[in-house]
PDB file of C-alpha atoms in Angstrom:
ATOM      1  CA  UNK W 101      -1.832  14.626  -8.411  1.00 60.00           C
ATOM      2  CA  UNK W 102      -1.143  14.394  -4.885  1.00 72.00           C
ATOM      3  CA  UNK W 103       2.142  13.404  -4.593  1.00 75.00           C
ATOM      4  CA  UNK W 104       2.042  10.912  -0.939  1.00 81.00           C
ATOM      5  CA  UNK W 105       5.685   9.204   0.781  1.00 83.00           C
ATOM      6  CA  UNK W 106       3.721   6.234   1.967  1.00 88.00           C
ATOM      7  CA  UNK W 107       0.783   5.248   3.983  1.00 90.00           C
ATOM      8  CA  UNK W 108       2.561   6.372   7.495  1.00 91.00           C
ATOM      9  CA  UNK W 109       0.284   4.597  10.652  1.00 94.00           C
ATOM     10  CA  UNK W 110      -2.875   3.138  11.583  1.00 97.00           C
ATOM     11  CA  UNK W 111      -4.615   4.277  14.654  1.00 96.00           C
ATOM     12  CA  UNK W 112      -7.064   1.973  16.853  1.00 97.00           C
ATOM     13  CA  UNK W 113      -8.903   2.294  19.775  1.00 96.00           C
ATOM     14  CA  UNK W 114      -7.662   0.905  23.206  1.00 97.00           C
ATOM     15  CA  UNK W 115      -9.067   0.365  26.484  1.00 97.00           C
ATOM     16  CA  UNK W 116      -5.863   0.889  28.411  1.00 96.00           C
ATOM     17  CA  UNK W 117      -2.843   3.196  26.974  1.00 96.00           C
ATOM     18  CA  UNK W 118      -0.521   1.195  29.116  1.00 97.00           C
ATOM     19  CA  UNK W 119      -0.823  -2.436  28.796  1.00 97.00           C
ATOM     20  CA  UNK W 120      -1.728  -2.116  25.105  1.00 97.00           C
ATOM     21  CA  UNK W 121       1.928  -0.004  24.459  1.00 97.00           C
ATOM     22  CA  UNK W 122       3.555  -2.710  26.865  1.00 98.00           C
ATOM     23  CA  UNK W 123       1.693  -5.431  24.124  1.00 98.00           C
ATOM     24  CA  UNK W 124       2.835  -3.716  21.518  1.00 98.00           C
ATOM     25  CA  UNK W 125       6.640  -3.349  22.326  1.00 98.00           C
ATOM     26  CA  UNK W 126       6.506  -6.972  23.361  1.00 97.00           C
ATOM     27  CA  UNK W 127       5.644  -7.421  19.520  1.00 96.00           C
ATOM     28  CA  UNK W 128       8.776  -5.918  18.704  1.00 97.00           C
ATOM     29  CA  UNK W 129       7.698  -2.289  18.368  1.00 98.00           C
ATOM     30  CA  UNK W 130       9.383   1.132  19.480  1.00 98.00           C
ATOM     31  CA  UNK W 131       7.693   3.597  21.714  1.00 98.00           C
ATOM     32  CA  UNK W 132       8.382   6.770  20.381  1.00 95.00           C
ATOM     33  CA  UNK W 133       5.597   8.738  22.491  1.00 90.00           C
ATOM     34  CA  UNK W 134       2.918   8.027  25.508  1.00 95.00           C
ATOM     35  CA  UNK W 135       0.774  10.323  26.731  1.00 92.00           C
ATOM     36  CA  UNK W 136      -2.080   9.697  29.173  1.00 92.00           C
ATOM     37  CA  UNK W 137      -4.793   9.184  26.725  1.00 93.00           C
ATOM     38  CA  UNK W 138      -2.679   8.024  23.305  1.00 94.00           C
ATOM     39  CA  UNK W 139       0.287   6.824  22.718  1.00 96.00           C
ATOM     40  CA  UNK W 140       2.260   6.119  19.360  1.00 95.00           C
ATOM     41  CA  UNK W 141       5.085   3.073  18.514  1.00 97.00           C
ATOM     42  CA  UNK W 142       7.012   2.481  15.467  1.00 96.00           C
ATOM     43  CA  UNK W 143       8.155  -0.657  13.873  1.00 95.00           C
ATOM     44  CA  UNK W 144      10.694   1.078  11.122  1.00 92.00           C
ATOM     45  CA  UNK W 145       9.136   3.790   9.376  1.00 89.00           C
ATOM     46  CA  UNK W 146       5.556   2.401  10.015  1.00 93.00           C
ATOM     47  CA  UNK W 147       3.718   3.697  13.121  1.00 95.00           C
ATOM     48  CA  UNK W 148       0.800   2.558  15.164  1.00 97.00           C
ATOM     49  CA  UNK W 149      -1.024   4.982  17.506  1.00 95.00           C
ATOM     50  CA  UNK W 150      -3.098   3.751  20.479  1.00 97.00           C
ATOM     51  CA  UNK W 151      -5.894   6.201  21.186  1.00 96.00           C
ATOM     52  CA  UNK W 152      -7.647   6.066  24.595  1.00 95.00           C
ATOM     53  CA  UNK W 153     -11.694   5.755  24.503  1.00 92.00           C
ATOM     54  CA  UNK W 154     -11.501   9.184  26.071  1.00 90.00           C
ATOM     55  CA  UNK W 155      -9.480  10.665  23.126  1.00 90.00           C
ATOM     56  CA  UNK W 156     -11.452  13.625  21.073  1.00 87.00           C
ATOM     57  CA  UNK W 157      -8.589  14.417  18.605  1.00 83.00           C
ATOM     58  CA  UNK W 158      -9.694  11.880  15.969  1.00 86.00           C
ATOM     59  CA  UNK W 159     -11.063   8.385  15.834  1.00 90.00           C
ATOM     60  CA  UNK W 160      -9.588   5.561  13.995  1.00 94.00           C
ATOM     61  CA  UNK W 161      -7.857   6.165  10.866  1.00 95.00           C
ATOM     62  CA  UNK W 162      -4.685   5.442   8.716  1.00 95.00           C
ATOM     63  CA  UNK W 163      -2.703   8.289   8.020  1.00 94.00           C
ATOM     64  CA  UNK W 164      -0.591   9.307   5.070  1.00 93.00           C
ATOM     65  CA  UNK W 165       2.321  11.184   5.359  1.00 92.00           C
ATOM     66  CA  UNK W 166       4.076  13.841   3.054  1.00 91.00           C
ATOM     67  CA  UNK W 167       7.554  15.612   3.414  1.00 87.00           C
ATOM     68  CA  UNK W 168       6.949  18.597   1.894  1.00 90.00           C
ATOM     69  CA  UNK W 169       4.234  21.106   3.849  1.00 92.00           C
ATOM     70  CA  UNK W 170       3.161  22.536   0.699  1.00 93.00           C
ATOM     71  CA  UNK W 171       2.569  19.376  -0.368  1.00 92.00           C
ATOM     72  CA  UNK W 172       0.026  18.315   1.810  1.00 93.00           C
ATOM     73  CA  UNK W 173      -1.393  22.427   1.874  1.00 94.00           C
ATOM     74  CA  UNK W 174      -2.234  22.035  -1.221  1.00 94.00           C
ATOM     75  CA  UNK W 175      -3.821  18.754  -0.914  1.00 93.00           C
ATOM     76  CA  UNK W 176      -5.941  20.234   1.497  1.00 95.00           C
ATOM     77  CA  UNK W 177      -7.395  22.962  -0.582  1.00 95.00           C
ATOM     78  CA  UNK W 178      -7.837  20.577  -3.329  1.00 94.00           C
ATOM     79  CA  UNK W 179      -9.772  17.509  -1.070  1.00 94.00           C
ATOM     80  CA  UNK W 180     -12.043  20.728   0.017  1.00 95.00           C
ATOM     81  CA  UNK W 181     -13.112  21.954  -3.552  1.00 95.00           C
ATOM     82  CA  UNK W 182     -13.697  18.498  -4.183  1.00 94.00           C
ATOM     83  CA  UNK W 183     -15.742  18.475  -1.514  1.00 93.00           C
ATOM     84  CA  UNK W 184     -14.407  16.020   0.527  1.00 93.00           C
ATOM     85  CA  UNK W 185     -15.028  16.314   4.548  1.00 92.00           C
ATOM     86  CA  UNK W 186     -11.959  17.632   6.147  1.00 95.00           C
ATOM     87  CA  UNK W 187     -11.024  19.212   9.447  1.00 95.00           C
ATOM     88  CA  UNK W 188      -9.089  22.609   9.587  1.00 95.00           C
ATOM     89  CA  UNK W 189      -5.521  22.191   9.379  1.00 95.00           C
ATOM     90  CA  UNK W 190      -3.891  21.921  12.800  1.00 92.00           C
ATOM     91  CA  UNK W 191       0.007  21.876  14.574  1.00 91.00           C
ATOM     92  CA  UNK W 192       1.475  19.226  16.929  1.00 84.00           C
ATOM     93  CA  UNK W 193       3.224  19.202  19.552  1.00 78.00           C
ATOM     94  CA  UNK W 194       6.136  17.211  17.698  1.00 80.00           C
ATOM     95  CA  UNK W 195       6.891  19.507  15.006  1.00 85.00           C
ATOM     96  CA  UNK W 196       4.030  17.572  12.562  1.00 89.00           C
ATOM     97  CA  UNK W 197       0.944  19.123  11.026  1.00 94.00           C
ATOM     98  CA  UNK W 198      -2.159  17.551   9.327  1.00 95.00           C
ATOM     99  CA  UNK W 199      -5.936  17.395   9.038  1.00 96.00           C
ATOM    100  CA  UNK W 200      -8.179  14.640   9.227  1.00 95.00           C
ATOM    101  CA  UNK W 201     -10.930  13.275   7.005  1.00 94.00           C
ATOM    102  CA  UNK W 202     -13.514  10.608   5.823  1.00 91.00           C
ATOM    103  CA  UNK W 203     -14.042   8.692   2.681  1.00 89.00           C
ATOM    104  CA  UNK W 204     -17.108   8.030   0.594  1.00 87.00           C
ATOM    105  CA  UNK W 205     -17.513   5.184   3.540  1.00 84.00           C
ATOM    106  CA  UNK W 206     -16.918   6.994   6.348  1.00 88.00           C
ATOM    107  CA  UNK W 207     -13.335   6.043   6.957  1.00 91.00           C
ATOM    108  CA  UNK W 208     -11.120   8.095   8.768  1.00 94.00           C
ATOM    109  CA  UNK W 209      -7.840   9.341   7.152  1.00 96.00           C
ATOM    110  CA  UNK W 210      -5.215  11.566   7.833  1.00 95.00           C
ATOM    111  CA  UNK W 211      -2.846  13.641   6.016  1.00 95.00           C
ATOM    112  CA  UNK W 212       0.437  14.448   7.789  1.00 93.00           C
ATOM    113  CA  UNK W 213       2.910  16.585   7.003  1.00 93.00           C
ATOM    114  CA  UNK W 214       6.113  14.814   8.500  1.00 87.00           C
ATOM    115  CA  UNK W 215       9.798  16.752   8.831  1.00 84.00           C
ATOM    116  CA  UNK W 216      12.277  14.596   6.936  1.00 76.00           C
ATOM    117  CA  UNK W 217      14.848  13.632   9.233  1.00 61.00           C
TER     118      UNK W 217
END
């Protein structure tokens, strides 16, 4: 059993990083991150990422988020023997880790290993 803290962000496609973070913080949320081709706000503990149409990282997708690597290691290994698409497990810049993948309908997901703090 995978043990998951909570269904972390959603990620969507934007035509322009800037305006759509200004939209977004005019909604109430918290930008926590921009970068010239994504950018990422929170509202809480819930986070919404705005991906460029020029980002190559990953598409759209919801992400899941565990506090304990191992945790979400392990998950990896297991979504692989099940056979379950997955990229290879990469680092971020912010201290995160995760890999992405796609369900029976071709949904993107993430799992993310997040620091407590």
């Amino acid at each position: 059993m995978m043990n998951l803290k909570r269904l972390g962000h959603v990620a969507i496609c934007v035509n322009d990083i800037d305006s759509s973070a200004v939209f977004y913080q005019n909604l109430g949320m918290n930008l926590v991150w921009k970068d010239a081709d994504w950018a990422y706000l929170k509202a809480g503990e819930d986070g919404l990422a705005l991906l460029s149409p020029g980002y190559d990282q990953a598409g759209p997708h919801f992400g899941f988020v565990f506090s304990d690597r191992s945790e979400m290691e392990s998950a990896y290994q297991a979504l692989k023997a099940q056979g379950v698409p997955v990229s290879d497990l990469h680092e971020h810049r912010d201290g995160t880790a995760s890999f992405y993948g796609r369900d029976p309908d071709g949904n993107g997901f993430e799992y993310l290993y997040e620091p407590s703090t």
